PDB file of N, CA and C in Angstrom:
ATOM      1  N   UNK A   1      25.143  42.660 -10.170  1.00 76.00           N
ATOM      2  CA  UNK A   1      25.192  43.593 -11.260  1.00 76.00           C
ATOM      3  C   UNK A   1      25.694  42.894 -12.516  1.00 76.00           C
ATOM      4  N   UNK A   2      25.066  43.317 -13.699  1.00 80.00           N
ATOM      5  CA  UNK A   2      25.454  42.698 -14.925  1.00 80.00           C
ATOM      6  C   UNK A   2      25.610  43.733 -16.155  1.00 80.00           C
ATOM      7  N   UNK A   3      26.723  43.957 -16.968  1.00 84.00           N
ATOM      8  CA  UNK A   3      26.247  45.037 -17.962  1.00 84.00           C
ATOM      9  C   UNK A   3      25.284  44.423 -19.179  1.00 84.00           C
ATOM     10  N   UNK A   4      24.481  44.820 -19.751  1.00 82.00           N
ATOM     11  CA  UNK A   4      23.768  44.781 -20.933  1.00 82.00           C
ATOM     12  C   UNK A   4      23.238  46.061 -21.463  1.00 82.00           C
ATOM     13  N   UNK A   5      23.914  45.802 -23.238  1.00 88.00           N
ATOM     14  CA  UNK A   5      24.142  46.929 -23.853  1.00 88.00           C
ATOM     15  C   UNK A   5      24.733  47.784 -23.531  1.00 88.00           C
ATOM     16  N   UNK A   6      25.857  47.256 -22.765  1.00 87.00           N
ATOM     17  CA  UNK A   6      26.696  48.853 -22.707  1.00 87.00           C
ATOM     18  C   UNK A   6      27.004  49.226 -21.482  1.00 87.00           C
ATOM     19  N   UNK A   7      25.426  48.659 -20.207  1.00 86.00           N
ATOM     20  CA  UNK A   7      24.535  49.880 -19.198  1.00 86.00           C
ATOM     21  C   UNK A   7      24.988  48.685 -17.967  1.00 86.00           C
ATOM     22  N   UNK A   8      25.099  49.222 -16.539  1.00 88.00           N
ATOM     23  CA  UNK A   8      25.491  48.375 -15.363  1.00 88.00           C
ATOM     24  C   UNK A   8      23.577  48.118 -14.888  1.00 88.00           C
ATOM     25  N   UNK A   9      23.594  46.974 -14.975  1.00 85.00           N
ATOM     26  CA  UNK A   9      22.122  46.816 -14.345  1.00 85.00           C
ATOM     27  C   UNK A   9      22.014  46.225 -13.289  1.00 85.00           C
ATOM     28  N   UNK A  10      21.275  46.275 -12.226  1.00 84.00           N
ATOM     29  CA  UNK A  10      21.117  45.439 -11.378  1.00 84.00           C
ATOM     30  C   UNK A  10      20.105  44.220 -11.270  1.00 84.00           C
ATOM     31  N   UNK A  11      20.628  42.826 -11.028  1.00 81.00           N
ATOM     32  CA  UNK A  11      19.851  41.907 -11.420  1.00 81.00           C
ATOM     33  C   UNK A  11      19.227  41.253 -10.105  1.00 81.00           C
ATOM     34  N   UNK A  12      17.765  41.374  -9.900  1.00 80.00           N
ATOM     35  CA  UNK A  12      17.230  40.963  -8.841  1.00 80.00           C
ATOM     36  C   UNK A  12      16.338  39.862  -9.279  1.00 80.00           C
ATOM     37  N   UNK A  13      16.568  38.697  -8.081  1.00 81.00           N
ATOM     38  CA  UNK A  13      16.164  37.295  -8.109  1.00 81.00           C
ATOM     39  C   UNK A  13      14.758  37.363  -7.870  1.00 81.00           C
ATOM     40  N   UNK A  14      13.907  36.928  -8.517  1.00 81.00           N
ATOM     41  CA  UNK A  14      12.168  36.422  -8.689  1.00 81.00           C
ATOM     42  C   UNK A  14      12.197  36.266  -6.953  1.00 81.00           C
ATOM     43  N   UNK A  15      12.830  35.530  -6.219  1.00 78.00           N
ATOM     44  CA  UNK A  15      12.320  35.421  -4.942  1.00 78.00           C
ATOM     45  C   UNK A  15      12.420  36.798  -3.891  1.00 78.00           C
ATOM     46  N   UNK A  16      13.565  37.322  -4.489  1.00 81.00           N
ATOM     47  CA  UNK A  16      13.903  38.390  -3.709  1.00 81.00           C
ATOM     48  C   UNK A  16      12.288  39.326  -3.669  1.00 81.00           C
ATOM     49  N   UNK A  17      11.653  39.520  -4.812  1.00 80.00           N
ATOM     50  CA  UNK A  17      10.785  40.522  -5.019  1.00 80.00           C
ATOM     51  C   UNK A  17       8.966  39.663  -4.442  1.00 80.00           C
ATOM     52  N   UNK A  18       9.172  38.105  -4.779  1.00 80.00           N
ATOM     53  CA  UNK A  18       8.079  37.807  -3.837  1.00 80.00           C
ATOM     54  C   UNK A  18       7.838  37.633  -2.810  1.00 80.00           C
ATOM     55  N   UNK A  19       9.622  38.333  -1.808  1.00 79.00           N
ATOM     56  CA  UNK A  19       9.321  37.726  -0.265  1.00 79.00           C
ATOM     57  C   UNK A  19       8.997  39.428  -0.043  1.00 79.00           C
ATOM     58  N   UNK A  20       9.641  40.370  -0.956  1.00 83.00           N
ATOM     59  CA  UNK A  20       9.453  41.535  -0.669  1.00 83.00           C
ATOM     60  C   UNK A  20       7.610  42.177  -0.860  1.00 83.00           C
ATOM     61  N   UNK A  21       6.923  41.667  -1.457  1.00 84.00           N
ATOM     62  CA  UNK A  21       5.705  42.017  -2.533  1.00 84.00           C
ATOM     63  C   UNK A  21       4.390  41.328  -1.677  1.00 84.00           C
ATOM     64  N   UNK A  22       5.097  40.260  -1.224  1.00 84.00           N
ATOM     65  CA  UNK A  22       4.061  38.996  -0.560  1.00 84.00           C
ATOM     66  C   UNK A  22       3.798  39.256   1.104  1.00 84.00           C
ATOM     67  N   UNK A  23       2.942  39.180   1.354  1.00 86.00           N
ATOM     68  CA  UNK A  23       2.729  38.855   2.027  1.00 86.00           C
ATOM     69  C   UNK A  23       2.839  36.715   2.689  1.00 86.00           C
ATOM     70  N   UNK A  24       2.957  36.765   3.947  1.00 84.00           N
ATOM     71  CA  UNK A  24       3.578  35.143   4.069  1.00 84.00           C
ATOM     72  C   UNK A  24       1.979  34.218   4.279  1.00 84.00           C
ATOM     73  N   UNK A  25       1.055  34.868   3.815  1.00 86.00           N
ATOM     74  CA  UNK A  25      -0.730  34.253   3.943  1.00 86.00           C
ATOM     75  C   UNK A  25      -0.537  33.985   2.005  1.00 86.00           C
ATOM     76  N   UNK A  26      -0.308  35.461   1.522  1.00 84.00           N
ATOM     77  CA  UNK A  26      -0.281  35.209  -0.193  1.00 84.00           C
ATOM     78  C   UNK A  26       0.245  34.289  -0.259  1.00 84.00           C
ATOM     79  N   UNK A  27       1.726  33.909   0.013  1.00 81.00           N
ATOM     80  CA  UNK A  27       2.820  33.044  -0.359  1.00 81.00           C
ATOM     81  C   UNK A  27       2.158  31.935  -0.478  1.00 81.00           C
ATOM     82  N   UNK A  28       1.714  31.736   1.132  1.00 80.00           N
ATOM     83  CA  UNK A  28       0.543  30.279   1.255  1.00 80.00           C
ATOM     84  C   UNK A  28      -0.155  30.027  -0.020  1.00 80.00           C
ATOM     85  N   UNK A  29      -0.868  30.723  -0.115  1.00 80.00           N
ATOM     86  CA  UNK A  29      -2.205  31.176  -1.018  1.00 80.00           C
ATOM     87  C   UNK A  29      -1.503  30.780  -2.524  1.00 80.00           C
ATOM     88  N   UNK A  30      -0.827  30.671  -3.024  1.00 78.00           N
ATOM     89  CA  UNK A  30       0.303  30.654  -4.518  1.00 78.00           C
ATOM     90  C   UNK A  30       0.760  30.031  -4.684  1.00 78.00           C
ATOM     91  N   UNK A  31       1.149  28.850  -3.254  1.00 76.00           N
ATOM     92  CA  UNK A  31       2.020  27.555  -3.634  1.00 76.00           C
ATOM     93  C   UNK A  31       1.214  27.083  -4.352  1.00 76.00           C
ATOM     94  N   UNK A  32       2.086  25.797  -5.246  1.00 73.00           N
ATOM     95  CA  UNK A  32       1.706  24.628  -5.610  1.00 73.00           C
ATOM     96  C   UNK A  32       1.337  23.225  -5.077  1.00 73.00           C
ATOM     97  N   UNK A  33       0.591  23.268  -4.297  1.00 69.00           N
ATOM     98  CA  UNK A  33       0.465  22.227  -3.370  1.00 69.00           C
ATOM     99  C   UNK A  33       0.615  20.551  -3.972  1.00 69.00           C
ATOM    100  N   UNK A  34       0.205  20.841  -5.169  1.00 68.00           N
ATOM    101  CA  UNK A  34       0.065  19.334  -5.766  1.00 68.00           C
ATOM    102  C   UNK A  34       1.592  19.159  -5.668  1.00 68.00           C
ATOM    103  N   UNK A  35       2.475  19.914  -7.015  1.00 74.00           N
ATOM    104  CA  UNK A  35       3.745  19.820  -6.824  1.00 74.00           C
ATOM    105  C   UNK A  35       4.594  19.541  -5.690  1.00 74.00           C
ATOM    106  N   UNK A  36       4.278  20.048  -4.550  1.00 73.00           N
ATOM    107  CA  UNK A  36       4.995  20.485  -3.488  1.00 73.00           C
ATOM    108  C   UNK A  36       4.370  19.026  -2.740  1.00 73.00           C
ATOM    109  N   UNK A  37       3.527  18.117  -2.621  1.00 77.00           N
ATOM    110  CA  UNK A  37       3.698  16.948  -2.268  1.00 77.00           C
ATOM    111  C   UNK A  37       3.309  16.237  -2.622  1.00 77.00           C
ATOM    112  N   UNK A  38       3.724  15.880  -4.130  1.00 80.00           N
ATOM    113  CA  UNK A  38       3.460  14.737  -4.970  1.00 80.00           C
ATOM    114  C   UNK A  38       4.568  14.029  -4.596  1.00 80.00           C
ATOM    115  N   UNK A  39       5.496  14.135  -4.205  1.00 82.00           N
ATOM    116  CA  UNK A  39       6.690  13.194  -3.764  1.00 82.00           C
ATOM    117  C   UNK A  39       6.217  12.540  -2.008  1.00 82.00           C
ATOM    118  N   UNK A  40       5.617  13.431  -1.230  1.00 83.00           N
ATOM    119  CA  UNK A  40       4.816  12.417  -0.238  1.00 83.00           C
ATOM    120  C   UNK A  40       3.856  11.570  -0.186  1.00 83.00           C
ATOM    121  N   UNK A  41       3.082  12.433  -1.559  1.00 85.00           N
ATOM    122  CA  UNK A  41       1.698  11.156  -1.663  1.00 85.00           C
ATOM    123  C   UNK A  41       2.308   9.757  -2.330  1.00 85.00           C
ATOM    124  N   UNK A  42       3.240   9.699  -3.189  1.00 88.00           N
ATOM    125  CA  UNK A  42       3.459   8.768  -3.493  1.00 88.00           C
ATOM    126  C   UNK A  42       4.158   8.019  -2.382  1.00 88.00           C
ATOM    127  N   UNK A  43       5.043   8.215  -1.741  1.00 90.00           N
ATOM    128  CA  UNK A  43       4.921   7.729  -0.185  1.00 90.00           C
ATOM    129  C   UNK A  43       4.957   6.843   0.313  1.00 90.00           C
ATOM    130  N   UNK A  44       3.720   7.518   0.592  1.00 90.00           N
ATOM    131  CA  UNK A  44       2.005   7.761   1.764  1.00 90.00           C
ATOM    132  C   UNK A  44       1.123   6.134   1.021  1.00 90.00           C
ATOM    133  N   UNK A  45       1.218   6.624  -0.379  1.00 91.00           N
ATOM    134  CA  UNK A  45       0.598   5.604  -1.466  1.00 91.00           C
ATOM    135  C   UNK A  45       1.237   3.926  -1.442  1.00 91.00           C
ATOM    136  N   UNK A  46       2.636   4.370  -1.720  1.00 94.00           N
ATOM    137  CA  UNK A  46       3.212   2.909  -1.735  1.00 94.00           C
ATOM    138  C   UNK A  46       3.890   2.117  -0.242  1.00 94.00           C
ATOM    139  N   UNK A  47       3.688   3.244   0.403  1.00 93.00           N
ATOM    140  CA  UNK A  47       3.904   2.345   2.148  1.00 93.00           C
ATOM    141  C   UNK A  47       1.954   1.854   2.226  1.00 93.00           C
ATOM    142  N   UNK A  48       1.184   2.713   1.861  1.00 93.00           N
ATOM    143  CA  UNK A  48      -0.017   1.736   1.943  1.00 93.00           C
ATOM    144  C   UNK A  48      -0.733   0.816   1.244  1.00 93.00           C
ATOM    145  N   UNK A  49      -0.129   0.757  -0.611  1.00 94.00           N
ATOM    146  CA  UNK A  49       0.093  -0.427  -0.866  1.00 94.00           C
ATOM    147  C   UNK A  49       0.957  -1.676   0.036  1.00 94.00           C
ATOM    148  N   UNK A  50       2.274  -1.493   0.325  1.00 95.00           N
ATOM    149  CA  UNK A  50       2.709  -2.303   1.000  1.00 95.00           C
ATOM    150  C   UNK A  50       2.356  -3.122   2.342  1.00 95.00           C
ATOM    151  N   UNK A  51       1.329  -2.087   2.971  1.00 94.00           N
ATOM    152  CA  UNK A  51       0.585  -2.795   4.473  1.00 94.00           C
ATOM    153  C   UNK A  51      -0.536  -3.343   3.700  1.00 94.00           C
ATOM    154  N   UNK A  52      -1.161  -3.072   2.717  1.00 94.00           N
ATOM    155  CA  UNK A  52      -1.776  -3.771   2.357  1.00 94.00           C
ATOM    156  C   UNK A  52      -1.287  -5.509   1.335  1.00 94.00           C
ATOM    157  N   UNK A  53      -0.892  -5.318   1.050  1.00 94.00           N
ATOM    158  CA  UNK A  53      -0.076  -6.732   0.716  1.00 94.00           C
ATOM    159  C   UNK A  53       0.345  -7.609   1.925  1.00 94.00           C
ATOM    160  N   UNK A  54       0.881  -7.055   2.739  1.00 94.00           N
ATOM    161  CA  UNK A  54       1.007  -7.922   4.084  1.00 94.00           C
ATOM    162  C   UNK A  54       0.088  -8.106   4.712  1.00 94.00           C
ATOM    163  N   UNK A  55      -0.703  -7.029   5.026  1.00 94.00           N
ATOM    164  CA  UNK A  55      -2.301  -7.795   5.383  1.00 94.00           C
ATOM    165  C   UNK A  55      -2.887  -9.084   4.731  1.00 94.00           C
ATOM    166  N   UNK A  56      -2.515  -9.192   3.297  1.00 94.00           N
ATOM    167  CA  UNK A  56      -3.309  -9.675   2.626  1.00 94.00           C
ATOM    168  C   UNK A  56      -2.625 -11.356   2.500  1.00 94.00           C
ATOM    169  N   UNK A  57      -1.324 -11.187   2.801  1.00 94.00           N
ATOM    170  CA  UNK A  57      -0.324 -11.969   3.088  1.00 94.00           C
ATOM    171  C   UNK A  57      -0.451 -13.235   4.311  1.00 94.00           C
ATOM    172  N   UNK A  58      -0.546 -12.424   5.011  1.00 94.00           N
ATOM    173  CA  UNK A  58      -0.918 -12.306   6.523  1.00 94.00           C
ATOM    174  C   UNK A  58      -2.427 -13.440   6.623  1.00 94.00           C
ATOM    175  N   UNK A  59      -3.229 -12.472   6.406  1.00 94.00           N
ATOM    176  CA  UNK A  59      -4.510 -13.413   5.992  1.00 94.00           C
ATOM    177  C   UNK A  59      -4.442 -14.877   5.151  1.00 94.00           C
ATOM    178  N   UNK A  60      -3.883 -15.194   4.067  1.00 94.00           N
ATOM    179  CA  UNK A  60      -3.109 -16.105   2.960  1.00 94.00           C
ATOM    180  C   UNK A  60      -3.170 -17.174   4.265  1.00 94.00           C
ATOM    181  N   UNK A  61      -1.780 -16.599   4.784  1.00 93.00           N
ATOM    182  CA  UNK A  61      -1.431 -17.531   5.527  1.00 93.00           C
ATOM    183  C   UNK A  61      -2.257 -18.485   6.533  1.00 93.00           C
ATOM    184  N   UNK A  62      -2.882 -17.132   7.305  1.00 91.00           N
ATOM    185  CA  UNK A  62      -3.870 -17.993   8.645  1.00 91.00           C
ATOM    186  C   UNK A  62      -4.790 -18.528   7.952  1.00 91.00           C
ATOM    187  N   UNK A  63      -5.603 -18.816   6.313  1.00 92.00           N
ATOM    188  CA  UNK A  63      -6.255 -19.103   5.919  1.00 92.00           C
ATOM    189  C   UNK A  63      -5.654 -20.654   5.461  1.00 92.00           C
ATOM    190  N   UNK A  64      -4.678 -20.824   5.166  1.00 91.00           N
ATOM    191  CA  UNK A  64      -3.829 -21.686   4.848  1.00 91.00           C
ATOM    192  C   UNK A  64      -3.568 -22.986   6.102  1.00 91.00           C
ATOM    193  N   UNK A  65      -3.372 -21.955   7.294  1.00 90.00           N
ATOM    194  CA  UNK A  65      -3.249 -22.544   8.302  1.00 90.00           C
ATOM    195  C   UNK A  65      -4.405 -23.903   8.657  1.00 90.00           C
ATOM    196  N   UNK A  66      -5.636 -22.506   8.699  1.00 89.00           N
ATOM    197  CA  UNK A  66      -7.058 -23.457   9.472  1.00 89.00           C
ATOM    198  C   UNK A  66      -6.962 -23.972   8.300  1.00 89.00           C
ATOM    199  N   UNK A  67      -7.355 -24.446   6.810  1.00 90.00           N
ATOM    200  CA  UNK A  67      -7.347 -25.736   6.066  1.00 90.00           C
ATOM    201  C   UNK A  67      -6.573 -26.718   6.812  1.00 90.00           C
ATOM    202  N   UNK A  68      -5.458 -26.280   6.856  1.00 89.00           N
ATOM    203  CA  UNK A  68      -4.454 -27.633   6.999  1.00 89.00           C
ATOM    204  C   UNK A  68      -4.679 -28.213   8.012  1.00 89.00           C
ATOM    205  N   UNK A  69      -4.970 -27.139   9.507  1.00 88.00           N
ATOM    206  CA  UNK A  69      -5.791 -28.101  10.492  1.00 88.00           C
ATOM    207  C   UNK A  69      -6.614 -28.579  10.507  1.00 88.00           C
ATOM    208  N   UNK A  70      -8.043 -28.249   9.820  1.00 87.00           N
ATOM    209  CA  UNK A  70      -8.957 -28.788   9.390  1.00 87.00           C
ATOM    210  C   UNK A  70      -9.068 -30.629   8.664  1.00 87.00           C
ATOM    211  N   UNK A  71      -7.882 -30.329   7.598  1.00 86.00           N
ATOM    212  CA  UNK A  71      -7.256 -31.426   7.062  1.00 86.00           C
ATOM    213  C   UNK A  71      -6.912 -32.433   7.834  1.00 86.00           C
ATOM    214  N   UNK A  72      -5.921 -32.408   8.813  1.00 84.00           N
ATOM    215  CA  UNK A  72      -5.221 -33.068   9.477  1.00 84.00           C
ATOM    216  C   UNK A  72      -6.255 -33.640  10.512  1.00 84.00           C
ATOM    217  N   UNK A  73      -7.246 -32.711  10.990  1.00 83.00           N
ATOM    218  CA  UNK A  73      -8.480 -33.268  11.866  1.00 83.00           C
ATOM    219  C   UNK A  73      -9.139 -34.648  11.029  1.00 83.00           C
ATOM    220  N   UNK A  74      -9.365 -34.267  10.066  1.00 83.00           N
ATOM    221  CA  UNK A  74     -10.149 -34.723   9.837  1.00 83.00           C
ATOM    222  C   UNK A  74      -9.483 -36.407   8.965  1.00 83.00           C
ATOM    223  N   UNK A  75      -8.014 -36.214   8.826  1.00 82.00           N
ATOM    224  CA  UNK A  75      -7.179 -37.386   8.185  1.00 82.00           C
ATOM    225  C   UNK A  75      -6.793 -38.352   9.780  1.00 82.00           C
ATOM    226  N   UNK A  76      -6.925 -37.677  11.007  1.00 82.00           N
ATOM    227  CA  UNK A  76      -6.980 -38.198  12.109  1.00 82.00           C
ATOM    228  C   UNK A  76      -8.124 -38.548  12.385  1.00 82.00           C
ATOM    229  N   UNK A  77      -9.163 -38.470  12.293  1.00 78.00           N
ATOM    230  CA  UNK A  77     -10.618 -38.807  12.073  1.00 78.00           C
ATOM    231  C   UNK A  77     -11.095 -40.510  11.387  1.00 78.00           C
ATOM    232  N   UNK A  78     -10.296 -40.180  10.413  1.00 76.00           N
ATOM    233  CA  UNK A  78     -10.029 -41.344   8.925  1.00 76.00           C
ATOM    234  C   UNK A  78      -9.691 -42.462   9.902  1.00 76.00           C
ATOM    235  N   UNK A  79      -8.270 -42.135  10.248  1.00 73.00           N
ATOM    236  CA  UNK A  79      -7.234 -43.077  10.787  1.00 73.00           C
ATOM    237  C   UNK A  79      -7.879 -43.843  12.153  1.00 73.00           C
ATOM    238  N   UNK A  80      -8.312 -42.525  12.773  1.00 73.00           N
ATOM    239  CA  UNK A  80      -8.915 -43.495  14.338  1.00 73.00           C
ATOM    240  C   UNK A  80     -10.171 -44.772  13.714  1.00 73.00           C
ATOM    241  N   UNK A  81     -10.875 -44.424  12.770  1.00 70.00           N
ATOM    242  CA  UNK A  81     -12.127 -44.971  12.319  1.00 70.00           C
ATOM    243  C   UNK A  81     -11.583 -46.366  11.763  1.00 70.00           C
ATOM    244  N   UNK A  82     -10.021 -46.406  10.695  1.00 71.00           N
ATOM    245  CA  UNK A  82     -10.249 -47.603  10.219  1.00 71.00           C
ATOM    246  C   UNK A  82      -9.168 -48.077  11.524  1.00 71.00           C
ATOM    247  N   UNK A  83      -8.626 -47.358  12.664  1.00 69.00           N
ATOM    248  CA  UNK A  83      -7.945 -48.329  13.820  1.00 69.00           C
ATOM    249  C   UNK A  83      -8.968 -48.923  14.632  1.00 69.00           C
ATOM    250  N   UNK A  84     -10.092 -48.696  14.288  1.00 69.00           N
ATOM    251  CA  UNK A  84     -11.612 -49.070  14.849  1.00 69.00           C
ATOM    252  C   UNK A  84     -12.276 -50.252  14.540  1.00 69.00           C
ATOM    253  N   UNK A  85     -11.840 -50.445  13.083  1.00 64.00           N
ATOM    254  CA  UNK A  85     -12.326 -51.186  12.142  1.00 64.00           C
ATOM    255  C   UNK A  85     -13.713 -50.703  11.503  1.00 64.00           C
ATOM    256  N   UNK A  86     -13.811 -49.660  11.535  1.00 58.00           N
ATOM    257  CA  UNK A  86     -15.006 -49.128  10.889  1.00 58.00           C
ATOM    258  C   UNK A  86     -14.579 -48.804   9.700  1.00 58.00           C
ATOM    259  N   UNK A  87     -13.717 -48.197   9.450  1.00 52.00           N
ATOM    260  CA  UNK A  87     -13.271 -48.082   7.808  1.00 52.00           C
ATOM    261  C   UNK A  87     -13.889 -46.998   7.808  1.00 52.00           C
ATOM    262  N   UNK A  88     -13.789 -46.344   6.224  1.00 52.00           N
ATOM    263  CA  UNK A  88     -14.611 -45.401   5.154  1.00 52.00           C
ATOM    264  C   UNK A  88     -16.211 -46.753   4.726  1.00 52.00           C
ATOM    265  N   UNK A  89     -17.078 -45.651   4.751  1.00 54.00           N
ATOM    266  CA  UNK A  89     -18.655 -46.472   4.399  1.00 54.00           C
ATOM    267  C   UNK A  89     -18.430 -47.083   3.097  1.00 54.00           C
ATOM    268  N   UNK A  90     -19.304 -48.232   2.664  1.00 54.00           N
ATOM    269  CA  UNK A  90     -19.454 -48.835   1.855  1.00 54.00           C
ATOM    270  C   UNK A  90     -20.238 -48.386   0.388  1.00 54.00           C
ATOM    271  N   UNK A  91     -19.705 -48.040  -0.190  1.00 53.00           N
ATOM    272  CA  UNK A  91     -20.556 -47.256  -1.322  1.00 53.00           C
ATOM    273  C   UNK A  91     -21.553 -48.778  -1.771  1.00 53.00           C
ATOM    274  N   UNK A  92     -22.831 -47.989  -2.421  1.00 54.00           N
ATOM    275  CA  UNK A  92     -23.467 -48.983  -2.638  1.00 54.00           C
ATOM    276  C   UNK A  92     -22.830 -49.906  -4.502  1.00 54.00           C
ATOM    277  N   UNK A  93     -23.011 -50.848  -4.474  1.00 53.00           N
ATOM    278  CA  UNK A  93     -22.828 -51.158  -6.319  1.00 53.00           C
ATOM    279  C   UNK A  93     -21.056 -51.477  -5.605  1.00 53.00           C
ATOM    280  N   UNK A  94     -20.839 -51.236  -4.555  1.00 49.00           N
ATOM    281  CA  UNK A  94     -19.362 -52.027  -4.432  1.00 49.00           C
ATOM    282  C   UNK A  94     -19.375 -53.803  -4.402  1.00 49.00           C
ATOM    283  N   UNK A  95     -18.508 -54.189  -4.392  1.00 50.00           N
ATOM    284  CA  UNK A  95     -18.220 -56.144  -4.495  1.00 50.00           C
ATOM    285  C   UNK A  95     -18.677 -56.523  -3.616  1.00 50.00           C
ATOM    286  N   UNK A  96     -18.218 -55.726  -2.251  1.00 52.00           N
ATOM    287  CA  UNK A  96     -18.427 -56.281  -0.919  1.00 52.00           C
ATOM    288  C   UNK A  96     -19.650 -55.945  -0.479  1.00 52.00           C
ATOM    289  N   UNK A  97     -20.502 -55.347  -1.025  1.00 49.00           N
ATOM    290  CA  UNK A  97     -22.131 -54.972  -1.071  1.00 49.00           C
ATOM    291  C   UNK A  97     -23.095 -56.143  -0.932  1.00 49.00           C
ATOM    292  N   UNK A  98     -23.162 -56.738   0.242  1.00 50.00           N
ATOM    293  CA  UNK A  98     -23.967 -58.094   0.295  1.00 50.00           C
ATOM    294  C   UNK A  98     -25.409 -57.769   0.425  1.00 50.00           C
ATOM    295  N   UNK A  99     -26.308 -57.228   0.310  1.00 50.00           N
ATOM    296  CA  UNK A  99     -27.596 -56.549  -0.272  1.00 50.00           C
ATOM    297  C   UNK A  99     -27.862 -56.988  -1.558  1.00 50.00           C
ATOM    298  N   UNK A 100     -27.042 -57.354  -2.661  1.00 49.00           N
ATOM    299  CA  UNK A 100     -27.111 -57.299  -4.173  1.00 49.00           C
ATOM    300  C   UNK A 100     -27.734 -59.072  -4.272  1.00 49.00           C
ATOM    301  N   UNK A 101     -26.891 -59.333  -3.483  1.00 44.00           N
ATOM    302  CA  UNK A 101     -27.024 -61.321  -3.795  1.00 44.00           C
ATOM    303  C   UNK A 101     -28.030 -61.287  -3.906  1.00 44.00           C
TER     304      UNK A 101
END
C-alpha cells in the first residue's frame, strides 16, 4: 500500500497480474527468447570458437610434424648417399664436369 494524493492505494507488481492474466502456454508465447539466451549463445559461440582453434592447432602441429619427418628422411637419405660415396649429382657446367674437355 502507498498513499498518493491524499488516497491509500494498493500497489500491484506487473508480475503479480501476468501470472494472474496468463496463462503458462501465453507466458511461453511472450518471452523474449533472443534476450533470454543471448548470454548462452555467446557461450555456445566462444567454447566453439575455442575447439575450433585447437583443432586447427592440433592440425598445425601434425602438419609440422610429417614435414620434419619427411625432412629428416630425406637429410638421412643425403647422408647414407655421400657415406656411399655417391654424393649429391653433378650439375652440368660444374669444374669437375669431365664431358666439357
Amino acid at each position: 500500500w502507498v498513499t498518493i494524493n491524499g488516497e491509500q492505494c494498493r500497489i500491484v507488481r506487473c508480475m503479480d497480474l501476468w501470472y494472474e492474466w496468463l496463462t503458462v502456454e501465453e507466458d511461453c508465447a511472450l518471452k523474449d527468447i533472443e534476450k533470454e539466451w543471448a548470454e548462452e549463445e555467446q557461450l555456445w559461440r566462444d567454447t566453439w570458437v575455442r575447439e575450433q582453434k585447437r583443432k586447427e592447432s592440433e592440425q598445425q602441429k601434425k602438419d609440422d610434424s610429417k614435414k620434419k619427418e619427411k625432412n629428416v628422411a630425406a637429410l638421412s637419405g643425403l647422408v647414407k648417399d655421400s657415406a656411399n660415396g655417391q654424393g649429391a649429382p653433378k650439375q652440368s657446367g660444374d669444374a669437375t664436369d669431365s664431358s666439357r674437355s
